[in-house]
Amino acid sequence: MTTWVSADNRSVAQKLAAGVVGIGHVPKHVAFVMDGNRRFARGQKKEVKHGHKSGFLKLREVIRWCMDMGISEITVYAFSIYNFERDPEELKGLLEVIKGPFAAVLKERQKGINDGIRYQIVGDLSLIPPDMMDVMQKVMDISKNDVKFNVNVAFAYSGRREITNGLKRLVGEMRDKKIGPNDVNEFLFQNYMQIYPPTKLDLFVRTGESRLSDFLLWETDDKAVISFCEVLWPDYSYWNFLGSVFDYQGNII
Ligand code: FPP
Ligand code: MG
């Protein structure tokens, strides 16, 4: 058990059900919109920070569940560019909740404890507070050769901005004559998106609401399955998880 991966807490019935679902086609790359933390906190009559902490605890469980299911990569929406507009007190708490696990995994690595996960941050890195970016960069560097599982954390992220920034880079390279207008097509352009190497997104799970929320707009291609799950992220259960995979299996083409 490490900071980012919880112990296996599934019941016998859940393990049996997983065996059945696992016979079908399992997605390789899954995205999660982790929404509903504040509503969860309010429902428990606790402060907002408790909701975000519970959100991270759920993420640890989900990483364990994904590893056991044979999923190899997840991309999670931890913080959008719009979240900077939140109440300063909440913002401070949320940034602590996100920075803590990065600092903790760095400590583990320095002690020789390796969870095998490759961590990647995707987002407008220029907006990330320097102390936080420093820790995140160290985690990215130290884990860059790990292959057991990929965790892409979307932070200061916006899908529209990811596409716009990709376009800016492409235009710059065209100006420098590294590529010509005839080279441009969707296969080339995907290399200007941030998840590296660009892996096909199979399943997009959205908790809390029925909106895409400017998440992975390029990556949700013609075959990606979008699964809406009404529960609040901290309440997302193993049964909900199996339901999301089942939804994928019923909708792939
Ligand atoms: C949306 O719920 C959730 C967030 C803005 C934060 C998500 C972050 C985490 C779960 C922590 C992840 C930690 C790491 C280290 C990756 P909301 O605040 O919009 O809640 P609401 O919809 O009920 O208002
Ligand atoms: Mg919300």
PDB file of C-alpha atoms and ligand atoms in Angstrom:
ATOM      1  CA  MET A   1       0.000   0.000   0.000  1.00  0.00           C
ATOM      2  CA  THR A   2       1.427   3.362  -1.038  1.00  0.00           C
ATOM      3  CA  THR A   3       0.186   6.956  -0.980  1.00  0.00           C
ATOM      4  CA  TRP A   4      -1.579   6.701  -4.336  1.00  0.00           C
ATOM      5  CA  VAL A   5      -2.751   3.075  -4.230  1.00  0.00           C
ATOM      6  CA  SER A   6      -5.092   1.762  -1.555  1.00  0.00           C
ATOM      7  CA  ALA A   7      -5.285  -1.793  -0.265  1.00  0.00           C
ATOM      8  CA  ASP A   8      -7.751  -4.119  -1.965  1.00  0.00           C
ATOM      9  CA  ASN A   9     -10.976  -3.513  -0.037  1.00  0.00           C
ATOM     10  CA  ARG A  10     -13.371  -5.435  -2.268  1.00  0.00           C
ATOM     11  CA  SER A  11     -15.835  -7.989  -0.942  1.00  0.00           C
ATOM     12  CA  VAL A  12     -15.934 -11.574  -2.245  1.00  0.00           C
ATOM     13  CA  ALA A  13     -19.075 -10.738  -4.263  1.00  0.00           C
ATOM     14  CA  GLN A  14     -17.326  -7.762  -5.837  1.00  0.00           C
ATOM     15  CA  LYS A  15     -14.298  -9.853  -6.777  1.00  0.00           C
ATOM     16  CA  LEU A  16     -16.571 -12.459  -8.369  1.00  0.00           C
ATOM     17  CA  ALA A  17     -18.432  -9.760 -10.318  1.00  0.00           C
ATOM     18  CA  ALA A  18     -15.087  -8.305 -11.427  1.00  0.00           C
ATOM     19  CA  GLY A  19     -14.132 -11.724 -12.779  1.00  0.00           C
ATOM     20  CA  VAL A  20     -17.291 -11.741 -14.910  1.00  0.00           C
ATOM     21  CA  VAL A  21     -16.906  -8.159 -16.177  1.00  0.00           C
ATOM     22  CA  GLY A  22     -13.200  -8.831 -16.810  1.00  0.00           C
ATOM     23  CA  ILE A  23     -14.076 -11.548 -19.365  1.00  0.00           C
ATOM     24  CA  GLY A  24     -15.335  -8.793 -21.669  1.00  0.00           C
ATOM     25  CA  HIS A  25     -13.286  -6.113 -23.407  1.00  0.00           C
ATOM     26  CA  VAL A  26     -11.535  -3.971 -20.818  1.00  0.00           C
ATOM     27  CA  PRO A  27     -10.657  -0.328 -21.599  1.00  0.00           C
ATOM     28  CA  LYS A  28      -6.971   0.539 -21.489  1.00  0.00           C
ATOM     29  CA  HIS A  29      -7.191   4.278 -20.864  1.00  0.00           C
ATOM     30  CA  VAL A  30      -9.945   5.741 -18.695  1.00  0.00           C
ATOM     31  CA  ALA A  31     -10.608   9.375 -17.768  1.00  0.00           C
ATOM     32  CA  PHE A  32     -12.425  10.392 -14.586  1.00  0.00           C
ATOM     33  CA  VAL A  33     -14.091  13.729 -13.861  1.00  0.00           C
ATOM     34  CA  MET A  34     -14.002  13.738 -10.068  1.00  0.00           C
ATOM     35  CA  ASP A  35     -16.970  15.978  -9.331  1.00  0.00           C
ATOM     36  CA  GLY A  36     -19.191  16.486  -6.301  1.00  0.00           C
ATOM     37  CA  ASN A  37     -16.642  16.840  -3.495  1.00  0.00           C
ATOM     38  CA  ARG A  38     -18.265  19.931  -1.973  1.00  0.00           C
ATOM     39  CA  ARG A  39     -21.762  18.462  -2.092  1.00  0.00           C
ATOM     40  CA  PHE A  40     -20.366  15.359  -0.394  1.00  0.00           C
ATOM     41  CA  ALA A  41     -18.806  17.507   2.347  1.00  0.00           C
ATOM     42  CA  ARG A  42     -22.020  19.483   2.819  1.00  0.00           C
ATOM     43  CA  GLY A  43     -23.994  16.236   3.077  1.00  0.00           C
ATOM     44  CA  GLN A  44     -21.672  15.165   5.885  1.00  0.00           C
ATOM     45  CA  LYS A  45     -21.864  18.600   7.538  1.00  0.00           C
ATOM     46  CA  LYS A  46     -18.096  18.927   7.159  1.00  0.00           C
ATOM     47  CA  GLU A  47     -15.907  21.644   5.714  1.00  0.00           C
ATOM     48  CA  VAL A  48     -15.208  21.749   1.985  1.00  0.00           C
ATOM     49  CA  LYS A  49     -11.613  20.565   2.409  1.00  0.00           C
ATOM     50  CA  HIS A  50     -12.940  17.296   3.822  1.00  0.00           C
ATOM     51  CA  GLY A  51     -14.772  16.758   0.510  1.00  0.00           C
ATOM     52  CA  HIS A  52     -11.575  17.205  -1.508  1.00  0.00           C
ATOM     53  CA  LYS A  53      -9.622  14.936   0.879  1.00  0.00           C
ATOM     54  CA  SER A  54     -12.313  12.292   0.470  1.00  0.00           C
ATOM     55  CA  GLY A  55     -11.966  12.791  -3.276  1.00  0.00           C
ATOM     56  CA  PHE A  56      -8.288  11.874  -3.114  1.00  0.00           C
ATOM     57  CA  LEU A  57      -9.034   8.832  -0.937  1.00  0.00           C
ATOM     58  CA  LYS A  58     -11.496   7.704  -3.605  1.00  0.00           C
ATOM     59  CA  LEU A  59      -8.852   8.208  -6.280  1.00  0.00           C
ATOM     60  CA  ARG A  60      -6.502   5.832  -4.388  1.00  0.00           C
ATOM     61  CA  GLU A  61      -9.212   3.181  -4.408  1.00  0.00           C
ATOM     62  CA  VAL A  62      -9.965   3.759  -8.089  1.00  0.00           C
ATOM     63  CA  ILE A  63      -6.282   3.347  -8.999  1.00  0.00           C
ATOM     64  CA  ARG A  64      -6.248  -0.011  -7.178  1.00  0.00           C
ATOM     65  CA  TRP A  65      -9.481  -1.076  -8.931  1.00  0.00           C
ATOM     66  CA  CYS A  66      -8.130  -0.066 -12.343  1.00  0.00           C
ATOM     67  CA  MET A  67      -4.854  -1.934 -11.781  1.00  0.00           C
ATOM     68  CA  ASP A  68      -6.757  -5.075 -10.795  1.00  0.00           C
ATOM     69  CA  MET A  69      -9.036  -4.779 -13.853  1.00  0.00           C
ATOM     70  CA  GLY A  70      -6.118  -4.528 -16.323  1.00  0.00           C
ATOM     71  CA  ILE A  71      -6.620  -0.839 -17.122  1.00  0.00           C
ATOM     72  CA  SER A  72      -3.173   0.661 -17.738  1.00  0.00           C
ATOM     73  CA  GLU A  73      -3.722   4.425 -17.756  1.00  0.00           C
ATOM     74  CA  ILE A  74      -6.031   6.982 -16.177  1.00  0.00           C
ATOM     75  CA  THR A  75      -6.380  10.713 -16.670  1.00  0.00           C
ATOM     76  CA  VAL A  76      -8.080  12.510 -13.784  1.00  0.00           C
ATOM     77  CA  TYR A  77      -9.466  16.026 -13.633  1.00  0.00           C
ATOM     78  CA  ALA A  78      -7.967  17.402 -10.419  1.00  0.00           C
ATOM     79  CA  PHE A  79      -8.126  21.128 -11.086  1.00  0.00           C
ATOM     80  CA  SER A  80      -9.397  23.141 -14.041  1.00  0.00           C
ATOM     81  CA  ILE A  81      -8.282  26.651 -15.030  1.00  0.00           C
ATOM     82  CA  TYR A  82     -11.759  27.748 -13.870  1.00  0.00           C
ATOM     83  CA  ASN A  83     -11.058  26.450 -10.347  1.00  0.00           C
ATOM     84  CA  PHE A  84      -8.631  29.361  -9.822  1.00  0.00           C
ATOM     85  CA  GLU A  85     -11.766  31.523  -9.479  1.00  0.00           C
ATOM     86  CA  ARG A  86     -12.931  29.697  -6.354  1.00  0.00           C
ATOM     87  CA  ASP A  87     -13.049  31.199  -2.885  1.00  0.00           C
ATOM     88  CA  PRO A  88      -9.412  31.779  -1.715  1.00  0.00           C
ATOM     89  CA  GLU A  89      -9.885  29.713   1.445  1.00  0.00           C
ATOM     90  CA  GLU A  90     -11.199  26.719  -0.524  1.00  0.00           C
ATOM     91  CA  LEU A  91      -8.458  27.190  -3.097  1.00  0.00           C
ATOM     92  CA  LYS A  92      -5.759  27.069  -0.432  1.00  0.00           C
ATOM     93  CA  GLY A  93      -7.207  23.851   1.028  1.00  0.00           C
ATOM     94  CA  LEU A  94      -7.635  22.218  -2.382  1.00  0.00           C
ATOM     95  CA  LEU A  95      -4.069  23.019  -3.438  1.00  0.00           C
ATOM     96  CA  GLU A  96      -2.820  21.468  -0.179  1.00  0.00           C
ATOM     97  CA  VAL A  97      -4.886  18.349  -0.799  1.00  0.00           C
ATOM     98  CA  ILE A  98      -3.335  18.003  -4.259  1.00  0.00           C
ATOM     99  CA  LYS A  99       0.242  18.939  -3.358  1.00  0.00           C
ATOM    100  CA  GLY A 100       0.375  16.589  -0.320  1.00  0.00           C
ATOM    101  CA  PRO A 101       0.231  13.299  -2.256  1.00  0.00           C
ATOM    102  CA  PHE A 102       2.863  14.509  -4.741  1.00  0.00           C
ATOM    103  CA  ALA A 103       5.205  15.425  -1.879  1.00  0.00           C
ATOM    104  CA  ALA A 104       4.455  12.058  -0.242  1.00  0.00           C
ATOM    105  CA  VAL A 105       5.220   9.985  -3.341  1.00  0.00           C
ATOM    106  CA  LEU A 106       8.481  11.875  -3.752  1.00  0.00           C
ATOM    107  CA  LYS A 107       9.452  10.955  -0.177  1.00  0.00           C
ATOM    108  CA  GLU A 108       8.541   7.320  -0.821  1.00  0.00           C
ATOM    109  CA  ARG A 109      10.711   7.230  -3.926  1.00  0.00           C
ATOM    110  CA  GLN A 110      13.614   8.773  -2.050  1.00  0.00           C
ATOM    111  CA  LYS A 111      13.251   5.953   0.503  1.00  0.00           C
ATOM    112  CA  GLY A 112      13.271   3.377  -2.307  1.00  0.00           C
ATOM    113  CA  ILE A 113       9.529   2.633  -2.162  1.00  0.00           C
ATOM    114  CA  ASN A 114       8.294   2.463  -5.744  1.00  0.00           C
ATOM    115  CA  ASP A 115       4.622   2.048  -6.661  1.00  0.00           C
ATOM    116  CA  GLY A 116       5.572   1.534 -10.336  1.00  0.00           C
ATOM    117  CA  ILE A 117       3.383   4.424 -11.457  1.00  0.00           C
ATOM    118  CA  ARG A 118       4.406   6.955 -14.071  1.00  0.00           C
ATOM    119  CA  TYR A 119       2.975  10.350 -13.100  1.00  0.00           C
ATOM    120  CA  GLN A 120       2.330  13.053 -15.662  1.00  0.00           C
ATOM    121  CA  ILE A 121       0.814  16.506 -15.212  1.00  0.00           C
ATOM    122  CA  VAL A 122      -1.275  17.872 -18.038  1.00  0.00           C
ATOM    123  CA  GLY A 123      -2.518  21.431 -18.070  1.00  0.00           C
ATOM    124  CA  ASP A 124      -1.316  24.986 -18.496  1.00  0.00           C
ATOM    125  CA  LEU A 125       1.880  24.475 -16.500  1.00  0.00           C
ATOM    126  CA  SER A 126       2.638  28.215 -16.620  1.00  0.00           C
ATOM    127  CA  LEU A 127      -0.285  28.765 -14.208  1.00  0.00           C
ATOM    128  CA  ILE A 128       0.900  26.329 -11.535  1.00  0.00           C
ATOM    129  CA  PRO A 129       2.315  27.955  -8.361  1.00  0.00           C
ATOM    130  CA  PRO A 130       6.147  27.510  -8.468  1.00  0.00           C
ATOM    131  CA  ASP A 131       6.461  25.518  -5.208  1.00  0.00           C
ATOM    132  CA  MET A 132       3.824  23.098  -6.432  1.00  0.00           C
ATOM    133  CA  MET A 133       5.309  22.851  -9.922  1.00  0.00           C
ATOM    134  CA  ASP A 134       8.686  22.078  -8.362  1.00  0.00           C
ATOM    135  CA  VAL A 135       7.300  19.024  -6.529  1.00  0.00           C
ATOM    136  CA  MET A 136       5.228  17.909  -9.522  1.00  0.00           C
ATOM    137  CA  GLN A 137       8.200  18.199 -11.878  1.00  0.00           C
ATOM    138  CA  LYS A 138      10.366  16.119  -9.524  1.00  0.00           C
ATOM    139  CA  VAL A 139       7.679  13.429  -9.394  1.00  0.00           C
ATOM    140  CA  MET A 140       7.370  13.426 -13.183  1.00  0.00           C
ATOM    141  CA  ASP A 141      11.152  13.137 -13.573  1.00  0.00           C
ATOM    142  CA  ILE A 142      11.638  10.413 -10.972  1.00  0.00           C
ATOM    143  CA  SER A 143       8.791   8.265 -12.333  1.00  0.00           C
ATOM    144  CA  LYS A 144       9.314   8.759 -16.055  1.00  0.00           C
ATOM    145  CA  ASN A 145      10.544   5.215 -16.733  1.00  0.00           C
ATOM    146  CA  ASP A 146       7.877   3.419 -14.684  1.00  0.00           C
ATOM    147  CA  VAL A 147       5.533   1.272 -16.702  1.00  0.00           C
ATOM    148  CA  LYS A 148       3.205  -0.567 -14.300  1.00  0.00           C
ATOM    149  CA  PHE A 149       0.499   2.093 -14.558  1.00  0.00           C
ATOM    150  CA  ASN A 150       0.120   5.671 -15.854  1.00  0.00           C
ATOM    151  CA  VAL A 151      -1.582   8.404 -13.851  1.00  0.00           C
ATOM    152  CA  ASN A 152      -2.114  11.647 -15.763  1.00  0.00           C
ATOM    153  CA  VAL A 153      -3.234  14.428 -13.447  1.00  0.00           C
ATOM    154  CA  ALA A 154      -5.006  17.292 -15.190  1.00  0.00           C
ATOM    155  CA  PHE A 155      -4.085  20.391 -13.230  1.00  0.00           C
ATOM    156  CA  ALA A 156      -4.714  24.008 -14.354  1.00  0.00           C
ATOM    157  CA  TYR A 157      -6.328  22.171 -17.253  1.00  0.00           C
ATOM    158  CA  SER A 158      -8.784  23.184 -19.970  1.00  0.00           C
ATOM    159  CA  GLY A 159      -9.406  21.126 -23.099  1.00  0.00           C
ATOM    160  CA  ARG A 160      -9.898  24.252 -25.205  1.00  0.00           C
ATOM    161  CA  ARG A 161      -6.621  25.649 -23.940  1.00  0.00           C
ATOM    162  CA  GLU A 162      -4.821  22.351 -24.574  1.00  0.00           C
ATOM    163  CA  ILE A 163      -5.958  22.548 -28.204  1.00  0.00           C
ATOM    164  CA  THR A 164      -5.155  26.273 -28.477  1.00  0.00           C
ATOM    165  CA  ASN A 165      -1.665  25.818 -27.000  1.00  0.00           C
ATOM    166  CA  GLY A 166      -1.076  22.876 -29.363  1.00  0.00           C
ATOM    167  CA  LEU A 167      -2.093  25.085 -32.267  1.00  0.00           C
ATOM    168  CA  LYS A 168       0.303  27.825 -31.121  1.00  0.00           C
ATOM    169  CA  ARG A 169       3.162  25.326 -31.060  1.00  0.00           C
ATOM    170  CA  LEU A 170       2.238  24.006 -34.485  1.00  0.00           C
ATOM    171  CA  VAL A 171       2.065  27.507 -35.971  1.00  0.00           C
ATOM    172  CA  GLY A 172       5.512  28.274 -34.455  1.00  0.00           C
ATOM    173  CA  GLU A 173       7.007  25.156 -36.052  1.00  0.00           C
ATOM    174  CA  MET A 174       5.417  26.058 -39.347  1.00  0.00           C
ATOM    175  CA  ARG A 175       6.916  29.528 -39.121  1.00  0.00           C
ATOM    176  CA  ASP A 176      10.324  27.914 -38.458  1.00  0.00           C
ATOM    177  CA  LYS A 177       9.711  25.733 -41.529  1.00  0.00           C
ATOM    178  CA  LYS A 178       9.958  22.513 -39.465  1.00  0.00           C
ATOM    179  CA  ILE A 179       6.616  21.451 -40.944  1.00  0.00           C
ATOM    180  CA  GLY A 180       4.638  22.613 -43.946  1.00  0.00           C
ATOM    181  CA  PRO A 181       0.883  23.230 -44.299  1.00  0.00           C
ATOM    182  CA  ASN A 182       0.459  19.960 -46.190  1.00  0.00           C
ATOM    183  CA  ASP A 183       1.869  17.979 -43.253  1.00  0.00           C
ATOM    184  CA  VAL A 184      -1.037  19.002 -41.028  1.00  0.00           C
ATOM    185  CA  ASN A 185      -3.677  16.385 -40.323  1.00  0.00           C
ATOM    186  CA  GLU A 186      -5.265  14.934 -37.194  1.00  0.00           C
ATOM    187  CA  PHE A 187      -2.548  12.284 -36.806  1.00  0.00           C
ATOM    188  CA  LEU A 188       0.159  14.919 -36.734  1.00  0.00           C
ATOM    189  CA  PHE A 189      -1.856  17.286 -34.551  1.00  0.00           C
ATOM    190  CA  GLN A 190      -2.417  14.696 -31.818  1.00  0.00           C
ATOM    191  CA  ASN A 191       1.300  14.980 -31.055  1.00  0.00           C
ATOM    192  CA  TYR A 192       0.662  18.566 -29.994  1.00  0.00           C
ATOM    193  CA  MET A 193      -1.684  17.443 -27.207  1.00  0.00           C
ATOM    194  CA  GLN A 194      -0.197  16.956 -23.774  1.00  0.00           C
ATOM    195  CA  ILE A 195      -0.586  13.322 -22.757  1.00  0.00           C
ATOM    196  CA  TYR A 196       2.656  11.737 -23.885  1.00  0.00           C
ATOM    197  CA  PRO A 197       2.844   9.421 -25.709  1.00  0.00           C
ATOM    198  CA  PRO A 198      -0.662  10.160 -27.041  1.00  0.00           C
ATOM    199  CA  THR A 199      -2.748   7.132 -26.079  1.00  0.00           C
ATOM    200  CA  LYS A 200      -6.270   6.578 -27.301  1.00  0.00           C
ATOM    201  CA  LEU A 201      -8.876   7.390 -24.688  1.00  0.00           C
ATOM    202  CA  ASP A 202     -11.323   4.491 -24.365  1.00  0.00           C
ATOM    203  CA  LEU A 203     -13.689   5.512 -21.599  1.00  0.00           C
ATOM    204  CA  PHE A 204     -14.598   8.911 -20.126  1.00  0.00           C
ATOM    205  CA  VAL A 205     -16.356   8.640 -16.753  1.00  0.00           C
ATOM    206  CA  ARG A 206     -18.167  11.713 -15.528  1.00  0.00           C
ATOM    207  CA  THR A 207     -19.495  11.731 -11.963  1.00  0.00           C
ATOM    208  CA  GLY A 208     -21.735  14.346 -10.375  1.00  0.00           C
ATOM    209  CA  GLU A 209     -23.176  16.049 -13.499  1.00  0.00           C
ATOM    210  CA  SER A 210     -23.870  15.463 -17.203  1.00  0.00           C
ATOM    211  CA  ARG A 211     -21.361  17.874 -18.738  1.00  0.00           C
ATOM    212  CA  LEU A 212     -17.966  17.392 -20.377  1.00  0.00           C
ATOM    213  CA  SER A 213     -16.636  20.389 -18.423  1.00  0.00           C
ATOM    214  CA  ASP A 214     -13.970  21.239 -21.001  1.00  0.00           C
ATOM    215  CA  PHE A 215     -12.131  17.979 -20.272  1.00  0.00           C
ATOM    216  CA  LEU A 216     -10.197  16.057 -22.944  1.00  0.00           C
ATOM    217  CA  LEU A 217     -12.092  17.606 -25.856  1.00  0.00           C
ATOM    218  CA  TRP A 218      -9.551  16.423 -28.426  1.00  0.00           C
ATOM    219  CA  GLU A 219      -9.084  12.995 -26.864  1.00  0.00           C
ATOM    220  CA  THR A 220     -12.799  12.088 -26.865  1.00  0.00           C
ATOM    221  CA  ASP A 221     -12.730  10.835 -30.444  1.00  0.00           C
ATOM    222  CA  ASP A 222     -15.339   8.917 -32.451  1.00  0.00           C
ATOM    223  CA  LYS A 223     -14.871   5.708 -30.460  1.00  0.00           C
ATOM    224  CA  ALA A 224     -14.408   6.980 -26.902  1.00  0.00           C
ATOM    225  CA  VAL A 225     -17.339   5.942 -24.714  1.00  0.00           C
ATOM    226  CA  ILE A 226     -18.769   8.560 -22.361  1.00  0.00           C
ATOM    227  CA  SER A 227     -20.363   7.238 -19.213  1.00  0.00           C
ATOM    228  CA  PHE A 228     -22.285   9.522 -16.885  1.00  0.00           C
ATOM    229  CA  CYS A 229     -22.656   8.392 -13.289  1.00  0.00           C
ATOM    230  CA  GLU A 230     -24.864  10.489 -11.061  1.00  0.00           C
ATOM    231  CA  VAL A 231     -23.100   9.740  -7.783  1.00  0.00           C
ATOM    232  CA  LEU A 232     -20.799  12.265  -6.137  1.00  0.00           C
ATOM    233  CA  TRP A 233     -17.154  11.309  -6.700  1.00  0.00           C
ATOM    234  CA  PRO A 234     -16.365  10.407  -3.049  1.00  0.00           C
ATOM    235  CA  ASP A 235     -19.386   8.053  -3.126  1.00  0.00           C
ATOM    236  CA  TYR A 236     -18.298   6.339  -6.382  1.00  0.00           C
ATOM    237  CA  SER A 237     -18.359   2.677  -5.375  1.00  0.00           C
ATOM    238  CA  TYR A 238     -16.837  -0.471  -6.790  1.00  0.00           C
ATOM    239  CA  TRP A 239     -20.281  -1.326  -8.173  1.00  0.00           C
ATOM    240  CA  ASN A 240     -20.364   2.062  -9.920  1.00  0.00           C
ATOM    241  CA  PHE A 241     -16.902   1.312 -11.312  1.00  0.00           C
ATOM    242  CA  LEU A 242     -18.010  -2.058 -12.685  1.00  0.00           C
ATOM    243  CA  GLY A 243     -21.071  -0.248 -14.117  1.00  0.00           C
ATOM    244  CA  SER A 244     -18.773   2.198 -15.968  1.00  0.00           C
ATOM    245  CA  VAL A 245     -16.726  -0.666 -17.460  1.00  0.00           C
ATOM    246  CA  PHE A 246     -19.952  -2.481 -18.355  1.00  0.00           C
ATOM    247  CA  ASP A 247     -21.225   0.698 -20.027  1.00  0.00           C
ATOM    248  CA  TYR A 248     -18.028   0.755 -22.082  1.00  0.00           C
ATOM    249  CA  GLN A 249     -18.501  -2.871 -23.104  1.00  0.00           C
ATOM    250  CA  GLY A 250     -22.072  -2.159 -24.224  1.00  0.00           C
ATOM    251  CA  ASN A 251     -21.103   0.860 -26.325  1.00  0.00           C
ATOM    252  CA  ILE A 252     -17.808   0.098 -28.027  1.00  0.00           C
ATOM    253  CA  ILE A 253     -17.813  -0.110 -31.788  1.00  0.00           C
TER     254      ILE A 253
HETATM  255  C1  FPP B   1     -14.902  18.895  -8.156  1.00  0.00           C
HETATM  256  O1  FPP B   1     -15.866  18.848  -7.102  1.00  0.00           O
HETATM  257  C2  FPP B   1     -13.591  18.509  -7.648  1.00  0.00           C
HETATM  258  C3  FPP B   1     -12.514  19.326  -7.631  1.00  0.00           C
HETATM  259  C4  FPP B   1     -12.539  20.734  -8.110  1.00  0.00           C
HETATM  260  C5  FPP B   1     -11.229  18.847  -7.082  1.00  0.00           C
HETATM  261  C6  FPP B   1     -10.873  17.425  -7.418  1.00  0.00           C
HETATM  262  C7  FPP B   1      -9.637  17.058  -6.707  1.00  0.00           C
HETATM  263  C8  FPP B   1      -9.452  15.913  -5.995  1.00  0.00           C
HETATM  264  C9  FPP B   1     -10.441  14.809  -5.946  1.00  0.00           C
HETATM  265  C10 FPP B   1      -8.137  15.684  -5.304  1.00  0.00           C
HETATM  266  C11 FPP B   1      -7.221  14.956  -6.237  1.00  0.00           C
HETATM  267  C12 FPP B   1      -5.879  14.882  -5.668  1.00  0.00           C
HETATM  268  C13 FPP B   1      -4.778  14.589  -6.380  1.00  0.00           C
HETATM  269  C14 FPP B   1      -3.482  14.531  -5.674  1.00  0.00           C
HETATM  270  C15 FPP B   1      -4.774  14.325  -7.836  1.00  0.00           C
HETATM  271  P1  FPP B   1     -16.539  20.228  -6.707  1.00  0.00           P
HETATM  272  O2  FPP B   1     -15.600  20.954  -5.793  1.00  0.00           O
HETATM  273  O3  FPP B   1     -16.936  20.946  -7.966  1.00  0.00           O
HETATM  274  O4  FPP B   1     -17.803  19.795  -5.884  1.00  0.00           O
HETATM  275  P2  FPP B   1     -19.320  20.209  -6.178  1.00  0.00           P
HETATM  276  O5  FPP B   1     -19.607  19.831  -7.611  1.00  0.00           O
HETATM  277  O6  FPP B   1     -20.107  19.388  -5.211  1.00  0.00           O
HETATM  278  O7  FPP B   1     -19.436  21.676  -5.939  1.00  0.00           O
HETATM  279 MG    MG B   2     -18.546  20.607  -9.285  1.00  0.00          MG
END
